[in-house]
mmCIF file of C-alpha atoms in Angstrom:
data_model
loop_
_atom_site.group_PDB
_atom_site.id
_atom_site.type_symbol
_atom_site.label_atom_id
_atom_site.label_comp_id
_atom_site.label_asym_id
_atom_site.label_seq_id
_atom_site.Cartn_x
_atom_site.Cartn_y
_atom_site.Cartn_z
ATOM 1 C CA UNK A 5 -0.925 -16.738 -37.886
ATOM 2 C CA UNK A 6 -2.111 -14.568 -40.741
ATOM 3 C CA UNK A 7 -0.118 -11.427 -38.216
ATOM 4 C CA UNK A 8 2.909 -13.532 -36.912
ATOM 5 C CA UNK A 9 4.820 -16.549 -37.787
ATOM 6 C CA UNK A 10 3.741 -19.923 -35.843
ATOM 7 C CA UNK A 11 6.943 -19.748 -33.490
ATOM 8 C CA UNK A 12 6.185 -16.308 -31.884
ATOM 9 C CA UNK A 13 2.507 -17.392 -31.728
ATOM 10 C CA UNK A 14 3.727 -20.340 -29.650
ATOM 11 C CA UNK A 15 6.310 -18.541 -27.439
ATOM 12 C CA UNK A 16 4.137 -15.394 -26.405
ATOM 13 C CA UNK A 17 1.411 -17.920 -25.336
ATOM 14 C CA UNK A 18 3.593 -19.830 -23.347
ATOM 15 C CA UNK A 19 4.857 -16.625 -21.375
ATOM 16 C CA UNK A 20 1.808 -15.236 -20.674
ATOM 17 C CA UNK A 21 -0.160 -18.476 -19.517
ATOM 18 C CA UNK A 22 3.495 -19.251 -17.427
ATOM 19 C CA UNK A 23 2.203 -15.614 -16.040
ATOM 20 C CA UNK A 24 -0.688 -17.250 -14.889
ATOM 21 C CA UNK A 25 0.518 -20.734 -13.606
ATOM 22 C CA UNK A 26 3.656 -20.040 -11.782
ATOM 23 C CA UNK A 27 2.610 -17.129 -8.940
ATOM 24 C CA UNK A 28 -0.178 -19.624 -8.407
ATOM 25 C CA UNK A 29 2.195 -22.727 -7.879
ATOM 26 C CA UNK A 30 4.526 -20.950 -6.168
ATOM 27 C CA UNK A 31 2.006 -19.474 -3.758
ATOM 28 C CA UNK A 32 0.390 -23.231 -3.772
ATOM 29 C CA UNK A 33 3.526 -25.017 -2.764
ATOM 30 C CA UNK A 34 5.980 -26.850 -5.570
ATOM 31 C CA UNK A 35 5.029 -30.687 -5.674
ATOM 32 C CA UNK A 36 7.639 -32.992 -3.981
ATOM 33 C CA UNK A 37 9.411 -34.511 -6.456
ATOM 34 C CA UNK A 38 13.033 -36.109 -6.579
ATOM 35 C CA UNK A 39 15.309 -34.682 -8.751
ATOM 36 C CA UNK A 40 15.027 -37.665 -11.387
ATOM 37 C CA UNK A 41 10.799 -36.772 -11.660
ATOM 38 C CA UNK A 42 12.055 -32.760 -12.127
ATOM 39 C CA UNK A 43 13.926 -33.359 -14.903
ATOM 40 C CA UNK A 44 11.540 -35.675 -16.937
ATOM 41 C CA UNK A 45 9.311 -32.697 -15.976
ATOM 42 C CA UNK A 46 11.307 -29.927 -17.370
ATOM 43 C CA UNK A 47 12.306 -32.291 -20.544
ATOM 44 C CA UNK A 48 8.682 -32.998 -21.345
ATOM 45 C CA UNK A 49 7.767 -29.330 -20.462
ATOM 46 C CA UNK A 50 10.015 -28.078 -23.054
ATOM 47 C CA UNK A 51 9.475 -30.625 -25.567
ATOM 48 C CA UNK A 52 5.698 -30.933 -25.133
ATOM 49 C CA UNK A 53 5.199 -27.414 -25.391
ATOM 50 C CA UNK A 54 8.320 -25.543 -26.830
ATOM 51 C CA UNK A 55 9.245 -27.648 -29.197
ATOM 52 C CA UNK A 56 5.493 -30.181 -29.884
ATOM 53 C CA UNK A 57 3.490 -27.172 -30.489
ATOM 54 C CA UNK A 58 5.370 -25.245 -32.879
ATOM 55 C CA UNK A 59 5.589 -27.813 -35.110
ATOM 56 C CA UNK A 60 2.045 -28.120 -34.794
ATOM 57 C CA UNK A 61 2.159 -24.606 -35.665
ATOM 58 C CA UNK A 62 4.459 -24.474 -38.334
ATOM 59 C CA UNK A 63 2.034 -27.954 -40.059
ATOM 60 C CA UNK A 64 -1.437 -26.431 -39.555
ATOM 61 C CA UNK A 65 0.350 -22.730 -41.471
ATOM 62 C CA UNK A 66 1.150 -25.102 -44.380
ATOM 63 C CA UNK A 67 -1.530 -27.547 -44.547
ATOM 64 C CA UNK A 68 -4.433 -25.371 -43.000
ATOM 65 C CA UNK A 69 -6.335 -26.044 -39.868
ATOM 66 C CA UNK A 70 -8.851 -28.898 -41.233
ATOM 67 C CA UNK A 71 -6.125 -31.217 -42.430
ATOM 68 C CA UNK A 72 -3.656 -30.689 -39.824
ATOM 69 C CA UNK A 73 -6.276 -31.328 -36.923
ATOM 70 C CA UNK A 74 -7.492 -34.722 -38.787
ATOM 71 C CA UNK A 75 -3.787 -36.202 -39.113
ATOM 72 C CA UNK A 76 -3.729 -35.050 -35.073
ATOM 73 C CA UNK A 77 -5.643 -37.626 -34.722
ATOM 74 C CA UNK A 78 -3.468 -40.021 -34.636
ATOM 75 C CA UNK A 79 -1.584 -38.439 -31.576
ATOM 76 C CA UNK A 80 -3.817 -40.246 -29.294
ATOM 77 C CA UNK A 81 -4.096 -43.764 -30.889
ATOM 78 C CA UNK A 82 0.262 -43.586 -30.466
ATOM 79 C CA UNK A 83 -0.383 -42.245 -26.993
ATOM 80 C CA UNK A 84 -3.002 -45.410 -26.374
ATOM 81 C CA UNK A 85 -0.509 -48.180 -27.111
ATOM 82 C CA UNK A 86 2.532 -46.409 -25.467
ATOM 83 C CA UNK A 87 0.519 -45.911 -22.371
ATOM 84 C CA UNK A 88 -0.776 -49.606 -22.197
ATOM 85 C CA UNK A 89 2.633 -51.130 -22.693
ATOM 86 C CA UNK A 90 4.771 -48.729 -20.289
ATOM 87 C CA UNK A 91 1.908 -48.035 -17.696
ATOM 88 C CA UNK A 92 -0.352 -50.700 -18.093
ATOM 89 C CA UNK A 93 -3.518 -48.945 -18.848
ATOM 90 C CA UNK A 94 -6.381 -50.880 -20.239
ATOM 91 C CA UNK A 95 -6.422 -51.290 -24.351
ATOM 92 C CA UNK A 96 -10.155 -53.050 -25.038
ATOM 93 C CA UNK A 97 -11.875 -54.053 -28.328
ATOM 94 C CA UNK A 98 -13.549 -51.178 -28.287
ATOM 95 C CA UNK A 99 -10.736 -48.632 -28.468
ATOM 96 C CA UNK A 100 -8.671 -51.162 -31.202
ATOM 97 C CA UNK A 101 -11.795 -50.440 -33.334
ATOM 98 C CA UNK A 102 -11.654 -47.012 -32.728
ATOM 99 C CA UNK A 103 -8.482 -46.482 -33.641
ATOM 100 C CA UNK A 104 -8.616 -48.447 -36.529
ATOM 101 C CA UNK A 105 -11.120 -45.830 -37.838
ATOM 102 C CA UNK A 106 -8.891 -43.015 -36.783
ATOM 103 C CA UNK A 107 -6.182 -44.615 -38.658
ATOM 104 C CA UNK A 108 -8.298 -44.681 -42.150
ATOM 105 C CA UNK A 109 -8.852 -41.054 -41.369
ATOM 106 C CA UNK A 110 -5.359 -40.090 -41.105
ATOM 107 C CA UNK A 111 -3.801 -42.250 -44.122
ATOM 108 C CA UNK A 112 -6.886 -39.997 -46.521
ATOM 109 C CA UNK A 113 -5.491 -36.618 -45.245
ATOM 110 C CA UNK A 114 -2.228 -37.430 -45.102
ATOM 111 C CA UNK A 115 -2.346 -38.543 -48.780
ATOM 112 C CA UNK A 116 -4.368 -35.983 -50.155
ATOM 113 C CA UNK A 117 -3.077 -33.532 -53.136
ATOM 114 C CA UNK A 118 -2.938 -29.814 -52.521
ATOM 115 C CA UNK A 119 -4.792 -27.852 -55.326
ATOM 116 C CA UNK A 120 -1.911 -27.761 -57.478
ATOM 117 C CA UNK A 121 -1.782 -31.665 -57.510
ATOM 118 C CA UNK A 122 1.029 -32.591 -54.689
ATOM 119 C CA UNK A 123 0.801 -34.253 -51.521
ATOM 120 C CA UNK A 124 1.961 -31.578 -48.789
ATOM 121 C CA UNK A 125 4.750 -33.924 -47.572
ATOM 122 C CA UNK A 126 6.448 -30.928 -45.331
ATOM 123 C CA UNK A 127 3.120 -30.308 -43.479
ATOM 124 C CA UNK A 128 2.594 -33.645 -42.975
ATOM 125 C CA UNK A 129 5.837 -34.052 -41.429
ATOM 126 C CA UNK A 130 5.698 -31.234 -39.327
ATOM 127 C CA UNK A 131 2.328 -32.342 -37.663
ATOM 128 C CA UNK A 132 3.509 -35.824 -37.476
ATOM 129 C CA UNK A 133 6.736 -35.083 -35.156
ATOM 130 C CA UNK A 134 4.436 -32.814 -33.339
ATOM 131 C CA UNK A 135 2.532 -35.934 -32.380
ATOM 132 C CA UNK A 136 5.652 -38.211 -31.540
ATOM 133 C CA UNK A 137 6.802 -35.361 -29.106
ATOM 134 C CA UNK A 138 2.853 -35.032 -27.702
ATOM 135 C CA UNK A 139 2.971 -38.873 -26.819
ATOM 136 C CA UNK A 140 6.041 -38.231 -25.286
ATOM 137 C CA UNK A 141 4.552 -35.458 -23.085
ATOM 138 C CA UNK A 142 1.495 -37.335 -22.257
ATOM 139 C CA UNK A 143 2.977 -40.175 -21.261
ATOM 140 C CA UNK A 144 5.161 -38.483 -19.000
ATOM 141 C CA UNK A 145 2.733 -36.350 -17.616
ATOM 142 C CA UNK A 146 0.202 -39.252 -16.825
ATOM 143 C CA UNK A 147 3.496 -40.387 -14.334
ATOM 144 C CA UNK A 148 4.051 -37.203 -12.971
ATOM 145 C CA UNK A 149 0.621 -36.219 -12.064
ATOM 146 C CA UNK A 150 -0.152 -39.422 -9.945
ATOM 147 C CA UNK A 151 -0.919 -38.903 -6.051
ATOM 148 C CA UNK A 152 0.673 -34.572 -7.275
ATOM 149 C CA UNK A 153 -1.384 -31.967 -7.857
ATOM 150 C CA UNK A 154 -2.625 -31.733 -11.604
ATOM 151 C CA UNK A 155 -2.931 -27.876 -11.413
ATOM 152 C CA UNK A 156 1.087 -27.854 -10.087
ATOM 153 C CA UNK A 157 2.053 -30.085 -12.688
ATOM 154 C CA UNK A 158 0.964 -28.820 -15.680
ATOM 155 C CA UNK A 159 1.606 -24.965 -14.747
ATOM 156 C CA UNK A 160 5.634 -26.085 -13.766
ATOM 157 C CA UNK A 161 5.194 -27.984 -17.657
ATOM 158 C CA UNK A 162 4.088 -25.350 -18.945
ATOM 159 C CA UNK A 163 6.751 -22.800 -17.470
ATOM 160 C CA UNK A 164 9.539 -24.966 -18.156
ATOM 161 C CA UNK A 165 8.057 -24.722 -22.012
ATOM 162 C CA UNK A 166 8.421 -20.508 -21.612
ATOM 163 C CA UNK A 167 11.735 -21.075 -20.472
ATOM 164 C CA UNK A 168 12.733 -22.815 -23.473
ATOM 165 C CA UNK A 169 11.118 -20.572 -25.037
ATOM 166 C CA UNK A 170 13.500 -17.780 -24.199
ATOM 167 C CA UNK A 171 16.171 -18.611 -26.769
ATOM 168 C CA UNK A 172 14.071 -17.851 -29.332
ATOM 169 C CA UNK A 173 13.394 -14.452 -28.370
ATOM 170 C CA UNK A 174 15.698 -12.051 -30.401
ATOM 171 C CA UNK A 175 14.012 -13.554 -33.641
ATOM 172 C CA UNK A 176 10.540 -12.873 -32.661
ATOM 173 C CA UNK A 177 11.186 -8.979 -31.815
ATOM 174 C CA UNK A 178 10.387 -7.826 -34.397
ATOM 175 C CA UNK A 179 7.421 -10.004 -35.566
ATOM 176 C CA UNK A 180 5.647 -8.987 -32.322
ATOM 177 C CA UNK A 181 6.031 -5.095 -33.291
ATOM 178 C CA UNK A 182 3.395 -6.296 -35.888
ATOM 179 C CA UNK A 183 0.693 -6.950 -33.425
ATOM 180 C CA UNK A 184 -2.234 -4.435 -32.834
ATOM 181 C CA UNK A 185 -4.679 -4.472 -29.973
ATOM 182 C CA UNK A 186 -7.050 -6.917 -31.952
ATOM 183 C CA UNK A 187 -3.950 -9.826 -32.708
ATOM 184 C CA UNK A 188 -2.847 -9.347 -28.851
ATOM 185 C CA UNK A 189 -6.432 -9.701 -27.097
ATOM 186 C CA UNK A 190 -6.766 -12.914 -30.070
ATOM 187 C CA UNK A 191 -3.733 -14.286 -28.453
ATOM 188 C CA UNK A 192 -5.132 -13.420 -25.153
ATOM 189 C CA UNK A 193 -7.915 -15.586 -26.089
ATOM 190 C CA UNK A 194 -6.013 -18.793 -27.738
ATOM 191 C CA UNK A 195 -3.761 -18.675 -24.329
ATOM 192 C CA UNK A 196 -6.819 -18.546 -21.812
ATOM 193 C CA UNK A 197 -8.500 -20.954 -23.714
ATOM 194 C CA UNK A 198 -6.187 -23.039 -25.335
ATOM 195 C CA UNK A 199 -3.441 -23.215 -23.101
ATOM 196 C CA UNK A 200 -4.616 -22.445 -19.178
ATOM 197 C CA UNK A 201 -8.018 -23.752 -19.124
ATOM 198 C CA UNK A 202 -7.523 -26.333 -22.070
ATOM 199 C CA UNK A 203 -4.495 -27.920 -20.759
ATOM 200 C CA UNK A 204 -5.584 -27.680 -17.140
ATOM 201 C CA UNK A 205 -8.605 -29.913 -17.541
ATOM 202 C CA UNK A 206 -6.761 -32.290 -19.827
ATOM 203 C CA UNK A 207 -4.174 -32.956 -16.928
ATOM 204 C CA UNK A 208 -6.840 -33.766 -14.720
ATOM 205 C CA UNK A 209 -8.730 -36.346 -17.237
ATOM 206 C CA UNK A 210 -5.476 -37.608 -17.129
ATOM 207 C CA UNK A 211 -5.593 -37.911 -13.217
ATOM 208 C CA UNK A 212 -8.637 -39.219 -13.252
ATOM 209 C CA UNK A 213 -9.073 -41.415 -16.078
ATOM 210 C CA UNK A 214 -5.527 -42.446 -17.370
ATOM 211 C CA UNK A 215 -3.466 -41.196 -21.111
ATOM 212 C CA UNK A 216 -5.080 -44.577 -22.951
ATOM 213 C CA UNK A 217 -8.912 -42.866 -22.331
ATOM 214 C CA UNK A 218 -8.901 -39.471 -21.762
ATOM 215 C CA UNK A 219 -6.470 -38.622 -24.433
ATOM 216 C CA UNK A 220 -8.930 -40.592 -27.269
ATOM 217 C CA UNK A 221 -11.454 -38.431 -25.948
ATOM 218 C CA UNK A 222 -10.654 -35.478 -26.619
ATOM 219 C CA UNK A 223 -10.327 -36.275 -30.191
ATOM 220 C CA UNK A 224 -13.674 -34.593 -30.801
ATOM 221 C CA UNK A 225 -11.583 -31.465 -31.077
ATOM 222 C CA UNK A 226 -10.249 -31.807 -34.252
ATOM 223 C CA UNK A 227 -13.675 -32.576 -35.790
ATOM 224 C CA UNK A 228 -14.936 -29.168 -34.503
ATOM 225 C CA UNK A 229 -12.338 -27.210 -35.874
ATOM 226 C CA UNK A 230 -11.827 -28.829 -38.924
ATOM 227 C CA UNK A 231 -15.926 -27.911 -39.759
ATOM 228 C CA UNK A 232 -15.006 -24.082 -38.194
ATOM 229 C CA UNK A 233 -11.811 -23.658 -40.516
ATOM 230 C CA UNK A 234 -14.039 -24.684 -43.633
ATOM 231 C CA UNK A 235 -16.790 -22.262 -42.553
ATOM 232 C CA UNK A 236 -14.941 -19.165 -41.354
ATOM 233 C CA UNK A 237 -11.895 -19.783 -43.035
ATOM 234 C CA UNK A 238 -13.062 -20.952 -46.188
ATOM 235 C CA UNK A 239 -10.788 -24.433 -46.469
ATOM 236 C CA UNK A 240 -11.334 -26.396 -49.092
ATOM 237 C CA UNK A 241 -13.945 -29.146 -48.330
ATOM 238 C CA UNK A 242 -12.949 -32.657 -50.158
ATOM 239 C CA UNK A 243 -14.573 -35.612 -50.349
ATOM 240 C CA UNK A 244 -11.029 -37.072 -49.168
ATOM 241 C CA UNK A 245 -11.989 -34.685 -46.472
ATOM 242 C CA UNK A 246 -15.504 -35.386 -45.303
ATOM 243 C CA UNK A 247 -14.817 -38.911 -45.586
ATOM 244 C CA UNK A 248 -11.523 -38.220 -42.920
ATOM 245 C CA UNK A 249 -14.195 -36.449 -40.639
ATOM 246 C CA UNK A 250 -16.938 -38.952 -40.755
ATOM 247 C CA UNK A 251 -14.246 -42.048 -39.838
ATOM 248 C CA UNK A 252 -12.919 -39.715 -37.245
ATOM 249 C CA UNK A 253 -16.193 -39.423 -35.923
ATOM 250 C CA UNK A 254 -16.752 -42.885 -35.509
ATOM 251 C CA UNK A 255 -13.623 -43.814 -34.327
ATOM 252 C CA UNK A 256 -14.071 -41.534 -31.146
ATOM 253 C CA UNK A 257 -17.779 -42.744 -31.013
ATOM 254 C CA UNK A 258 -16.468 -46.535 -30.645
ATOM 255 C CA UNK A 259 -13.707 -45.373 -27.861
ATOM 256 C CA UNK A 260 -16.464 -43.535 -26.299
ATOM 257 C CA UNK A 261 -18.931 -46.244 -25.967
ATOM 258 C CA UNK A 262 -17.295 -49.322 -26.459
ATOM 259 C CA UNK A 263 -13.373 -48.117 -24.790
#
């Protein structure tokens, strides 16, 4: 995001992994689905994706990628309780104390001054409705994909989020003219990666294990990138900081053990 702006970051992945997914499911056969289940779908395709992930975007620009992946953290503790009171999946001792960790983590980013002495409120916000609109997604998802196809599922998600996508094209024109080989085989990357294998294997933890454990789990992600963007990117390491990643990292420690 250093080449183009968070939204055309977030569309062009979404058309090239929907270049991926969609031959495939249409080659595989589209899941049966009543026409209720295929609009949820293409609602939580386009908010989960369109909309979710470039706010996500837009927060990790202003806040950098260390802060914004510790106050994602708290995506999966909302996703936890929605998911135990609307699909009844378990909620133990084990993942309340988890989450209570997770929580301290969150409130000491969120809170924290930039250098010049203010608390990056807009960030904050971004990542924040990111999350609400994640849950949303997850949730939705976790219904979708039982007794379907995972791969179907998230590939017709993740379509429905390029075709949202497509209103947003005339303002990205020109941002994309900025790209050399390097930024498009970098996107190339972030969409394999990130987007077809990431999100593939997510859907089918969520298949297999339920929203309320295998969406806790995967909290391990932020940790990692928070300690990359301070090494390669040169964020600033706090104390407010390290203390955010340590609490993380016992919160998902309790959830996996104890959950």
């Amino acid at each position: 995001m250093r080449e183009i702006n968070p939204l055309s970051l977030n569309v062009v992945r979404l058309f090239l992994s929907s270049a991926f997914y969609i031959p495939l499911v249409l080659y595989l056969g589209l899941p049966a689905l009543t026409p209720e289940r295929w609009a949820i779908l293409i609602l939580s395709g386009v908010i989960g994706f369109t909309v979710a992930d470039w706010f996500f975007l837009e927060g990790m620009q202003i806040m950098g990628v260390s802060r914004a992946a510790i106050l994602v953290t708290f995506h999966p503790i909302l996703t936890m309780f929605v998911a135990h009171y609307t699909l009844g999946r378990p909620l133990t001792a084990g993942l309340l104390a988890g989450a209570f960790s997770i929580t301290l983590a969150v409130i000491l980013t969120a809170t924290e001054s930039d250098p010049s002495g203010r608390v990056n409120w807009k960030g904050v916000a971004y990542v924040f409705l990111a999350q609400l609109m994640w849950t949303f997604a997850v949730i939705v998802t976790d219904w979708l994909v039982t007794g379907e196809s995972a791969f179907s599922i998230i590939g017709l998600r993740i379509g429905f989020g390029a075709l949202g996508g497509l209103i947003f094209l005339p303002s990205i024109k020109n941002d994309l003219k900025k790209l050399d080989k390097k930024g498009w085989g970098l996107i190339g990357l972030i969409t394999l990666f990130g987007t077809i294998l990431g999100h593939y294997f997510f859907t089918l933890a969520l298949k297999f294990a339920g929203s309320s454990i295998a969406t806790p789990v995967t909290e391990s992600s932020p940790i990692m990138a928070s300690i990359l963007a301070v090494i390669f990117l040169k964020e600033r390491l706090t104390r407010r900081l390290l203390y955010a990643m340590i609490l993380t990292t016992l919160g998902i420690l309790m959830i996996g053990i104890w959950g």
